[in-house]
Amino acid sequence: MPAPLVVQKFGGSSLADADRIRRVARRIARERAAGSDLVVVVSAMGDATDELLALAHGITDDPDSRELDMLLATGEHQSATLVSMALHALGLPAISLTGPQAGITTDGRYGKARIANIEPRRVQAEIEKGKVVIVAGFQGLSGDTAADAEITTLGRGGSDTTAVALAARLGADRCQIFTDVRGIYTADPRHVPDARQLPVIGYEEMLDLAGQGAQVMQARAVELGWVNGVVIEVLSSFEDAPGTLIKEDPFVEQRNKVRGLAHDRNVAKVTLVEVPDRPGVAHAVFAPLADGGINVDMIVQNVGHHGATDLSFTVPEVDLARAKRILEPVVRDLGFREMTTDSAVAKVSIVGAGIQNAPGYAARMFGALATAGVNIEMITTSEIRITCMIAEDEVETAVQALHAAFELARPDDVTDAADAGGPTASAVAS
Ligand code: ADP
Ligand code: ASP
Ligand code: MG
């Protein structure tokens, strides 16, 4: 019988220095000793990606996106080689590969490339030679020939996606995401002290939490796991403790409550004041943003008066300067009064499959925010989520008030029965 194949991913904080890299190597060695074949995906060490970004911005405000991806990919090259060396030091055969060497190809969108395909021959050949294969996460190769081959990166948190994609392509028996918390919690444990770890969460709920700012998993990784039926285990690299399983959740219909909260500070609001109220204006505003690859999220258009209306929407904070540049000529041509922007805003969201079947969640959310003195500036909903935009400096107050209002610290009767009295955020190692 072939050995089970395990894909393990280690995040930046798990690899922040030589001691931590040696600890990760010992964990890999343990799994190897238990008889598994291993593909290990690594992120850049600690804050290396932020430091590389800062280096680029020290040179220019607007670094070329191709050169930036070439630069950012080196963070993961570095950590992959060091983990491989740490395994050699333990007497374990290992080899580090870049994303391109691992056969990962992508589309050509620098900074937010999507994986197009994985040609796994090299990885499989190294496994067959008895090696632990260390793959640099967060990157791939675009282009069809050697003449137009380009290094791309997959967006912040993209090593999660590398890991899940490899697990799907290789038909791995397990896909483990090791991070600096024990698993998925009802809210970010760094901000909500009584956040509770969930033993299981469904793909759909996790996708909405990740999409609304729960950075513990990149949303695209959850999506890939869902489409390919990969069960994703999220667990601590610092302690041996049960993690959280992300998978199809059989209890979802029986539950009738909010599953978790997410918040996102990295948004900015754009308001176009006195927009002419006539057909084609929204298209004229949003089409060039879409062409520029800018994701517009919440959109609110006020009731028109005297032939004009105000249009507000949110964009990722990192794209704000570009969005302004794109919109300036549109504002001029269409005769808006002005464009104002605000980056001191944030989103808070409640997520739960139970929301779609029961009324009253929105009222309860707005009531909790009102009681906490938090003003709501915009609202959007999906079937399983309600999101409010608020002032950025009220995030902490808002998430704590919502966590209490929806009683998220209390174990769920259906899925958490075995977990009552289980681990809490206070036990999280750092
Ligand atoms: P890594 O470097 O391992 O990829 P990240 O920093 O990307 O780690 O993600 C882990 C962090 O995600 C945690 O330290 C935690 O603060 C944050 N986080 C946000 N929301 C949640 C949540 N619902 N459950 C667990 N962690 C969360
Ligand atoms: N190093 C990259 C980042 O910081 C990718 C990752 O950690 O997953 O976003
Ligand atoms: Mg991450």
Short mmCIF file of C-alpha atoms and ligand atoms in Angstrom, two decimals:
data_model
loop_
_atom_site.label_atom_id
_atom_site.label_comp_id
_atom_site.label_asym_id
_atom_site.label_seq_id
_atom_site.Cartn_x
_atom_site.Cartn_y
_atom_site.Cartn_z
CA MET A 1 0.00 0.00 0.00
CA PRO A 2 1.41 3.44 -0.84
CA ALA A 3 2.29 5.75 2.03
CA PRO A 4 -0.35 8.37 2.86
CA LEU A 5 0.43 11.76 1.31
CA VAL A 6 0.18 14.78 3.61
CA VAL A 7 0.39 18.41 2.50
CA GLN A 8 1.43 20.72 5.33
CA LYS A 9 1.60 24.51 5.14
CA PHE A 10 3.49 26.69 7.61
CA GLY A 11 2.72 30.41 7.86
CA GLY A 12 5.17 33.24 8.37
CA SER A 13 4.95 33.48 12.15
CA SER A 14 5.73 29.75 12.40
CA LEU A 15 8.97 30.38 10.49
CA ALA A 16 9.98 33.73 11.97
CA ASP A 17 13.50 32.76 13.09
CA ALA A 18 16.02 29.90 13.12
CA ASP A 19 14.58 28.34 16.29
CA ARG A 20 11.09 28.28 14.86
CA ILE A 21 12.33 26.84 11.57
CA ARG A 22 14.09 24.06 13.49
CA ARG A 23 10.88 23.43 15.42
CA VAL A 24 8.90 23.20 12.17
CA ALA A 25 11.53 20.77 10.84
CA ARG A 26 11.09 18.57 13.92
CA ARG A 27 7.34 18.51 13.37
CA ILE A 28 7.83 17.54 9.73
CA ALA A 29 10.27 14.82 10.81
CA ARG A 30 7.66 13.43 13.23
CA GLU A 31 5.08 13.15 10.47
CA ARG A 32 7.69 11.52 8.23
CA ALA A 33 8.58 9.02 10.96
CA ALA A 34 4.91 8.09 11.17
CA GLY A 35 5.24 6.90 7.57
CA SER A 36 3.77 9.75 5.50
CA ASP A 37 5.03 11.20 2.27
CA LEU A 38 5.16 14.95 2.63
CA VAL A 39 4.80 18.08 0.56
CA VAL A 40 5.44 21.14 2.71
CA VAL A 41 4.34 24.61 1.57
CA VAL A 42 6.01 27.57 3.26
CA SER A 43 5.27 31.28 3.58
CA ALA A 44 7.97 33.92 3.88
CA MET A 45 9.63 34.24 7.31
CA GLY A 46 7.82 36.46 9.82
CA ASP A 47 7.10 39.86 8.29
CA ALA A 48 9.41 39.31 5.32
CA THR A 49 6.72 40.10 2.74
CA ASP A 50 5.90 43.42 4.45
CA GLU A 51 9.61 44.22 4.63
CA LEU A 52 10.09 43.51 0.92
CA LEU A 53 7.09 45.74 0.15
CA ALA A 54 8.62 48.49 2.30
CA LEU A 55 11.93 48.13 0.43
CA ALA A 56 10.13 48.63 -2.87
CA HIS A 57 8.19 51.62 -1.60
CA GLY A 58 11.45 53.07 -0.30
CA ILE A 59 12.52 53.24 -3.95
CA THR A 60 9.28 54.44 -5.54
CA ASP A 61 5.63 55.10 -4.63
CA ASP A 62 4.40 53.13 -7.57
CA PRO A 63 6.63 50.09 -8.12
CA ASP A 64 6.23 48.18 -11.36
CA SER A 65 3.96 45.23 -10.70
CA ARG A 66 6.14 42.73 -12.57
CA GLU A 67 9.26 43.71 -10.65
CA LEU A 68 7.29 43.69 -7.40
CA ASP A 69 6.25 40.06 -7.94
CA MET A 70 9.85 39.11 -8.74
CA LEU A 71 10.83 40.70 -5.44
CA LEU A 72 8.03 39.31 -3.27
CA ALA A 73 8.56 35.75 -4.50
CA THR A 74 12.06 35.80 -2.98
CA GLY A 75 10.58 35.81 0.54
CA GLU A 76 9.24 32.32 0.03
CA HIS A 77 12.40 31.14 -1.79
CA GLN A 78 14.35 32.06 1.31
CA SER A 79 12.18 30.18 3.79
CA ALA A 80 11.86 27.09 1.55
CA THR A 81 15.64 26.67 1.37
CA LEU A 82 16.06 27.15 5.12
CA VAL A 83 13.39 24.58 6.00
CA SER A 84 15.05 22.14 3.62
CA MET A 85 18.44 22.77 5.27
CA ALA A 86 16.88 22.26 8.71
CA LEU A 87 15.58 18.88 7.56
CA HIS A 88 19.00 17.93 6.19
CA ALA A 89 20.43 18.77 9.61
CA LEU A 90 18.04 16.21 11.09
CA GLY A 91 19.27 13.63 8.57
CA LEU A 92 16.12 13.78 6.41
CA PRO A 93 16.34 13.90 2.61
CA ALA A 94 14.54 17.06 1.45
CA ILE A 95 14.53 19.43 -1.51
CA SER A 96 13.19 22.96 -1.87
CA LEU A 97 11.37 23.99 -5.06
CA THR A 98 10.09 27.37 -6.22
CA GLY A 99 6.44 27.55 -7.29
CA PRO A 100 7.45 27.36 -10.98
CA GLN A 101 9.73 24.36 -10.32
CA ALA A 102 6.77 22.68 -8.58
CA GLY A 103 4.84 23.07 -11.85
CA ILE A 104 2.43 25.76 -10.67
CA THR A 105 1.21 27.91 -13.55
CA THR A 106 -1.03 30.95 -13.22
CA ASP A 107 -2.73 33.64 -15.23
CA GLY A 108 -0.76 36.84 -15.78
CA ARG A 109 -2.26 39.12 -13.14
CA TYR A 110 0.69 40.26 -11.07
CA GLY A 111 -0.05 40.50 -7.37
CA LYS A 112 -3.33 38.60 -7.60
CA ALA A 113 -2.66 35.75 -10.00
CA ARG A 114 -4.91 32.71 -10.05
CA ILE A 115 -3.55 29.20 -10.34
CA ALA A 116 -4.31 27.85 -13.83
CA ASN A 117 -2.74 24.40 -13.56
CA ILE A 118 -0.28 22.26 -11.64
CA GLU A 119 1.97 19.89 -13.54
CA PRO A 120 3.01 17.63 -10.64
CA ARG A 121 5.70 15.47 -12.27
CA ARG A 122 8.70 17.05 -10.58
CA VAL A 123 7.06 16.98 -7.14
CA GLN A 124 6.02 13.36 -7.61
CA ALA A 125 9.50 12.37 -8.82
CA GLU A 126 11.11 13.89 -5.73
CA ILE A 127 8.61 12.13 -3.46
CA GLU A 128 9.45 8.86 -5.20
CA LYS A 129 13.13 9.47 -4.47
CA GLY A 130 12.15 9.54 -0.79
CA LYS A 131 12.45 13.28 -0.32
CA VAL A 132 10.32 15.68 1.64
CA VAL A 133 9.39 18.32 -0.94
CA ILE A 134 9.38 21.91 0.30
CA VAL A 135 7.44 24.23 -2.03
CA ALA A 136 7.73 28.02 -1.90
CA GLY A 137 4.12 29.20 -1.48
CA PHE A 138 2.38 32.27 -2.89
CA GLN A 139 3.84 32.08 -6.43
CA GLY A 140 3.67 30.56 -9.85
CA LEU A 141 4.68 31.01 -13.45
CA SER A 142 2.63 32.69 -16.16
CA GLY A 143 3.21 32.54 -19.89
CA ASP A 144 3.23 29.69 -22.38
CA THR A 145 6.84 29.54 -23.44
CA ALA A 146 10.27 30.20 -22.03
CA ALA A 147 10.21 33.45 -24.00
CA ASP A 148 7.33 34.94 -22.00
CA ALA A 149 7.67 33.11 -18.67
CA GLU A 150 7.00 35.42 -15.74
CA ILE A 151 6.95 34.96 -11.96
CA THR A 152 3.59 35.88 -10.43
CA THR A 153 2.30 36.03 -6.87
CA LEU A 154 -1.12 34.94 -5.65
CA GLY A 155 -2.14 37.82 -3.35
CA ARG A 156 -1.64 38.24 0.39
CA GLY A 157 -2.11 34.97 2.23
CA GLY A 158 -1.58 33.10 -1.04
CA SER A 159 0.47 30.26 0.44
CA ASP A 160 -2.79 28.85 1.79
CA THR A 161 -3.97 28.60 -1.80
CA THR A 162 -0.73 26.95 -2.95
CA ALA A 163 -1.21 24.29 -0.25
CA VAL A 164 -4.85 23.51 -1.00
CA ALA A 165 -4.22 23.48 -4.76
CA LEU A 166 -1.34 21.03 -4.35
CA ALA A 167 -3.43 18.85 -2.03
CA ALA A 168 -6.21 18.76 -4.62
CA ARG A 169 -3.89 18.08 -7.58
CA LEU A 170 -1.85 15.40 -5.80
CA GLY A 171 -4.93 13.75 -4.27
CA ALA A 172 -3.38 14.17 -0.81
CA ASP A 173 -4.86 12.27 2.12
CA ARG A 174 -4.60 15.32 4.40
CA CYS A 175 -4.16 19.06 3.99
CA GLN A 176 -2.93 20.79 7.14
CA ILE A 177 -2.56 24.55 7.54
CA PHE A 178 -0.30 25.29 10.52
CA THR A 179 -0.59 28.79 11.94
CA ASP A 180 -0.20 30.82 15.14
CA VAL A 181 -3.65 30.04 16.59
CA ARG A 182 -5.26 26.66 17.30
CA GLY A 183 -7.79 26.88 14.51
CA ILE A 184 -10.79 28.88 13.38
CA TYR A 185 -12.49 30.91 16.10
CA THR A 186 -15.87 32.65 16.32
CA ALA A 187 -13.96 35.95 15.90
CA ASP A 188 -10.32 37.03 15.62
CA PRO A 189 -8.91 35.89 19.00
CA ARG A 190 -6.47 38.80 18.92
CA HIS A 191 -9.39 41.21 19.24
CA VAL A 192 -12.07 39.23 21.05
CA PRO A 193 -10.66 37.63 24.20
CA ASP A 194 -13.54 35.18 24.66
CA ALA A 195 -13.62 34.04 21.03
CA ARG A 196 -14.28 30.31 20.95
CA GLN A 197 -12.52 27.75 18.76
CA LEU A 198 -14.81 25.86 16.38
CA PRO A 199 -14.21 22.13 15.92
CA VAL A 200 -15.74 22.24 12.42
CA ILE A 201 -16.84 24.95 10.02
CA GLY A 202 -18.51 24.54 6.62
CA TYR A 203 -16.83 25.78 3.44
CA GLU A 204 -19.55 28.32 2.73
CA GLU A 205 -19.35 29.99 6.13
CA MET A 206 -15.53 29.95 6.10
CA LEU A 207 -15.51 31.48 2.63
CA ASP A 208 -17.62 34.42 3.80
CA LEU A 209 -15.54 34.90 6.97
CA ALA A 210 -12.32 34.84 4.94
CA GLY A 211 -13.78 37.15 2.30
CA GLN A 212 -14.75 39.63 5.00
CA GLY A 213 -11.34 39.86 6.62
CA ALA A 214 -10.65 36.74 8.73
CA GLN A 215 -7.08 36.50 7.47
CA VAL A 216 -6.49 33.07 8.99
CA MET A 217 -7.30 31.51 5.58
CA GLN A 218 -7.08 33.11 2.16
CA ALA A 219 -10.61 33.05 0.71
CA ARG A 220 -9.43 31.53 -2.56
CA ALA A 221 -7.94 28.58 -0.68
CA VAL A 222 -11.32 27.87 0.91
CA GLU A 223 -13.00 28.14 -2.48
CA LEU A 224 -10.52 25.67 -4.01
CA GLY A 225 -11.02 23.29 -1.09
CA TRP A 226 -14.77 23.48 -1.53
CA VAL A 227 -14.72 22.89 -5.30
CA ASN A 228 -12.31 19.96 -4.98
CA GLY A 229 -13.66 18.46 -1.76
CA VAL A 230 -10.37 18.93 0.13
CA VAL A 231 -10.90 18.77 3.89
CA ILE A 232 -8.68 21.52 5.32
CA GLU A 233 -7.31 21.20 8.85
CA VAL A 234 -6.25 24.46 10.50
CA LEU A 235 -4.05 23.97 13.54
CA SER A 236 -1.33 25.44 15.73
CA SER A 237 2.31 25.02 14.83
CA PHE A 238 3.26 25.89 18.41
CA GLU A 239 1.36 23.30 20.42
CA ASP A 240 -0.22 19.90 19.96
CA ALA A 241 -3.89 20.70 20.19
CA PRO A 242 -6.91 19.71 18.15
CA GLY A 243 -7.48 22.10 15.26
CA THR A 244 -10.52 23.06 13.19
CA LEU A 245 -11.78 21.13 10.17
CA ILE A 246 -13.07 23.10 7.20
CA LYS A 247 -15.36 20.77 5.30
CA GLU A 248 -18.90 20.17 4.15
CA ASP A 249 -20.84 20.74 7.36
CA PRO A 250 -23.62 18.17 7.84
CA PHE A 251 -25.19 20.11 10.72
CA VAL A 252 -25.62 23.33 8.83
CA GLU A 253 -29.39 22.94 8.38
CA GLN A 254 -29.96 22.17 12.02
CA ARG A 255 -28.21 25.22 13.27
CA ASN A 256 -29.89 28.51 13.56
CA LYS A 257 -27.35 30.95 14.73
CA VAL A 258 -24.47 33.16 13.79
CA ARG A 259 -21.31 31.11 13.28
CA GLY A 260 -18.71 33.83 13.51
CA LEU A 261 -17.68 37.45 13.03
CA ALA A 262 -15.09 39.01 10.78
CA HIS A 263 -13.73 42.49 10.47
CA ASP A 264 -11.71 44.21 7.79
CA ARG A 265 -9.83 47.47 8.26
CA ASN A 266 -8.33 47.45 4.78
CA VAL A 267 -11.21 49.17 3.04
CA ALA A 268 -11.80 52.73 1.90
CA LYS A 269 -14.98 54.56 0.99
CA VAL A 270 -15.37 56.62 -2.16
CA THR A 271 -18.30 59.04 -2.48
CA LEU A 272 -19.26 60.75 -5.73
CA VAL A 273 -21.30 63.80 -4.83
CA GLU A 274 -24.16 65.01 -7.00
CA VAL A 275 -23.99 62.35 -9.64
CA PRO A 276 -26.29 63.09 -12.60
CA ASP A 277 -29.32 60.81 -12.17
CA ARG A 278 -29.61 59.21 -15.62
CA PRO A 279 -29.08 55.85 -17.32
CA GLY A 280 -25.48 54.78 -17.93
CA VAL A 281 -23.83 56.69 -15.10
CA ALA A 282 -23.23 53.69 -12.84
CA HIS A 283 -21.74 51.83 -15.78
CA ALA A 284 -19.48 54.78 -16.58
CA VAL A 285 -18.17 54.69 -13.00
CA PHE A 286 -17.81 50.97 -12.38
CA ALA A 287 -16.68 49.71 -15.80
CA PRO A 288 -13.26 51.45 -15.70
CA LEU A 289 -12.75 50.26 -12.11
CA ALA A 290 -13.50 46.69 -13.20
CA ASP A 291 -11.13 47.07 -16.16
CA GLY A 292 -8.47 48.22 -13.70
CA GLY A 293 -8.99 45.02 -11.67
CA ILE A 294 -10.36 46.92 -8.68
CA ASN A 295 -12.88 45.06 -6.60
CA VAL A 296 -15.85 47.24 -5.65
CA ASP A 297 -17.75 45.92 -2.69
CA MET A 298 -20.51 47.80 -0.88
CA ILE A 299 -22.45 50.17 -3.14
CA VAL A 300 -25.06 52.66 -1.94
CA GLN A 301 -26.88 55.09 -4.18
CA ASN A 302 -29.11 57.57 -2.44
CA VAL A 303 -32.57 58.49 -3.64
CA GLY A 304 -32.22 61.10 -6.36
CA HIS A 305 -33.32 64.70 -5.80
CA HIS A 306 -33.30 67.55 -8.35
CA GLY A 307 -31.85 65.24 -10.99
CA ALA A 308 -28.75 64.37 -8.95
CA THR A 309 -27.81 61.70 -6.46
CA ASP A 310 -24.84 60.64 -4.28
CA LEU A 311 -23.04 57.37 -4.99
CA SER A 312 -20.86 55.70 -2.35
CA PHE A 313 -18.92 52.45 -2.53
CA THR A 314 -15.95 50.70 -0.97
CA VAL A 315 -12.69 49.53 -2.52
CA PRO A 316 -9.70 47.77 -0.93
CA GLU A 317 -7.58 50.42 0.81
CA VAL A 318 -4.49 49.41 -1.20
CA ASP A 319 -6.35 50.22 -4.42
CA LEU A 320 -7.69 53.62 -3.32
CA ALA A 321 -5.01 55.78 -4.97
CA ARG A 322 -5.42 53.90 -8.24
CA ALA A 323 -9.24 54.09 -8.03
CA LYS A 324 -8.98 57.86 -7.63
CA ARG A 325 -6.69 58.14 -10.62
CA ILE A 326 -9.10 56.07 -12.72
CA LEU A 327 -12.16 58.05 -11.61
CA GLU A 328 -10.82 61.60 -11.90
CA PRO A 329 -11.48 61.90 -15.66
CA VAL A 330 -14.91 60.23 -15.25
CA VAL A 331 -15.87 62.71 -12.54
CA ARG A 332 -14.81 65.56 -14.84
CA ASP A 333 -16.51 64.24 -17.97
CA LEU A 334 -19.83 63.39 -16.34
CA GLY A 335 -20.07 66.58 -14.31
CA PHE A 336 -20.09 65.28 -10.74
CA ARG A 337 -19.74 67.95 -8.09
CA GLU A 338 -16.85 66.21 -6.35
CA MET A 339 -15.24 62.96 -5.25
CA THR A 340 -14.47 62.43 -1.57
CA THR A 341 -12.65 59.49 0.01
CA ASP A 342 -12.29 58.12 3.52
CA SER A 343 -9.90 55.35 4.53
CA ALA A 344 -10.66 55.52 8.26
CA VAL A 345 -13.53 53.06 7.78
CA ALA A 346 -13.87 49.31 8.41
CA LYS A 347 -16.35 46.52 7.87
CA VAL A 348 -17.77 44.20 10.50
CA SER A 349 -19.72 41.12 9.44
CA ILE A 350 -21.80 38.40 11.02
CA VAL A 351 -21.77 35.09 9.14
CA GLY A 352 -23.88 31.98 9.59
CA ALA A 353 -25.82 29.58 7.38
CA GLY A 354 -28.69 29.97 9.88
CA ILE A 355 -29.15 33.62 8.89
CA GLN A 356 -30.95 32.77 5.66
CA ASN A 357 -33.77 30.89 7.36
CA ALA A 358 -34.59 33.11 10.28
CA PRO A 359 -35.64 36.75 10.53
CA GLY A 360 -34.33 39.11 13.15
CA TYR A 361 -30.56 38.87 12.69
CA ALA A 362 -30.23 42.27 11.06
CA ALA A 363 -32.31 43.94 13.77
CA ARG A 364 -30.23 42.27 16.47
CA MET A 365 -26.98 43.32 14.81
CA PHE A 366 -28.06 46.94 14.41
CA GLY A 367 -29.41 46.97 17.98
CA ALA A 368 -26.11 45.70 19.40
CA LEU A 369 -24.13 48.31 17.46
CA ALA A 370 -26.52 51.09 18.52
CA THR A 371 -26.26 50.09 22.18
CA ALA A 372 -22.47 50.16 21.86
CA GLY A 373 -22.70 53.66 20.34
CA VAL A 374 -21.35 52.57 16.96
CA ASN A 375 -22.73 54.40 13.94
CA ILE A 376 -23.49 52.37 10.79
CA GLU A 377 -22.53 54.08 7.52
CA MET A 378 -23.45 51.39 4.97
CA ILE A 379 -25.00 47.94 5.03
CA THR A 380 -24.82 44.96 2.67
CA THR A 381 -26.16 41.45 2.98
CA SER A 382 -25.74 38.09 1.31
CA GLU A 383 -27.77 34.96 2.05
CA ILE A 384 -25.60 34.03 4.99
CA ARG A 385 -23.98 37.34 5.96
CA ILE A 386 -24.73 40.88 7.09
CA THR A 387 -21.97 43.49 6.81
CA CYS A 388 -21.91 47.01 8.24
CA MET A 389 -19.41 49.72 7.47
CA ILE A 390 -18.35 51.69 10.55
CA ALA A 391 -15.57 54.04 11.64
CA GLU A 392 -12.25 52.21 11.85
CA ASP A 393 -11.55 53.25 15.43
CA GLU A 394 -14.77 51.54 16.57
CA VAL A 395 -13.90 48.06 15.29
CA GLU A 396 -12.81 46.70 18.65
CA THR A 397 -15.96 47.95 20.40
CA ALA A 398 -18.16 46.65 17.59
CA VAL A 399 -16.79 43.12 17.37
CA GLN A 400 -16.87 42.67 21.13
CA ALA A 401 -20.47 43.93 21.31
CA LEU A 402 -21.55 41.64 18.47
CA HIS A 403 -19.75 38.64 19.94
CA ALA A 404 -21.67 39.15 23.17
CA ALA A 405 -25.02 39.93 21.51
CA PHE A 406 -24.97 36.71 19.48
CA GLU A 407 -23.69 34.67 22.45
CA LEU A 408 -20.81 33.29 20.45
CA ALA A 409 -18.76 32.32 23.48
CA ARG A 410 -21.40 29.71 24.32
CA PRO A 411 -20.82 26.27 22.76
CA ASP A 412 -23.17 25.36 19.91
CA ASP A 413 -25.61 22.61 20.96
CA VAL A 414 -25.41 20.63 17.75
CA THR A 415 -21.83 20.50 16.54
CA ASP A 416 -19.91 21.48 19.62
CA ALA A 417 -21.43 18.99 22.04
CA ALA A 418 -18.14 17.14 22.33
CA ASP A 419 -16.28 20.40 22.63
CA ALA A 420 -17.97 21.91 25.68
CA GLY A 421 -15.27 23.30 27.94
CA GLY A 422 -12.78 22.94 25.10
CA PRO A 423 -9.92 25.27 24.29
CA THR A 424 -10.43 29.00 24.37
CA ALA A 425 -8.49 31.85 22.93
CA SER A 426 -6.69 32.41 26.21
CA ALA A 427 -4.80 29.20 25.53
CA VAL A 428 -3.47 30.47 22.23
CA ALA A 429 0.29 30.46 21.98
CA SER A 430 2.07 33.26 20.25
P1 ADP B 1 0.00 32.67 8.91
O1 ADP B 1 1.25 33.49 8.99
O2 ADP B 1 0.14 31.37 9.63
O3 ADP B 1 -0.54 32.53 7.52
P2 ADP B 1 -2.02 34.70 9.45
O4 ADP B 1 -1.50 35.85 10.23
O5 ADP B 1 -2.20 34.85 7.99
O6 ADP B 1 -1.08 33.44 9.77
O7 ADP B 1 -3.41 34.20 10.06
C1 ADP B 1 -3.51 33.89 11.44
C2 ADP B 1 -4.17 35.03 12.18
O8 ADP B 1 -5.52 35.20 11.70
C3 ADP B 1 -4.35 34.80 13.65
O9 ADP B 1 -3.20 35.18 14.38
C4 ADP B 1 -5.58 35.64 14.01
O10 ADP B 1 -5.22 36.85 14.64
C5 ADP B 1 -6.21 35.95 12.67
N1 ADP B 1 -7.65 35.64 12.62
C6 ADP B 1 -8.62 36.47 12.14
N2 ADP B 1 -9.83 35.93 12.26
C7 ADP B 1 -9.65 34.70 12.82
C8 ADP B 1 -10.55 33.65 13.19
N3 ADP B 1 -11.87 33.74 12.99
N4 ADP B 1 -10.03 32.54 13.74
C9 ADP B 1 -8.69 32.42 13.93
N5 ADP B 1 -7.78 33.38 13.61
C10 ADP B 1 -8.25 34.51 13.05
N1 ASP B 2 4.06 35.75 2.38
C1 ASP B 2 2.80 36.07 1.75
C2 ASP B 2 2.05 37.11 2.58
O1 ASP B 2 2.56 37.58 3.58
C3 ASP B 2 1.96 34.86 1.50
C4 ASP B 2 1.49 34.13 2.74
O2 ASP B 2 1.98 34.36 3.85
O3 ASP B 2 0.63 33.27 2.59
O4 ASP B 2 0.96 37.49 2.23
MG MG B 3 -1.82 33.66 6.25
#
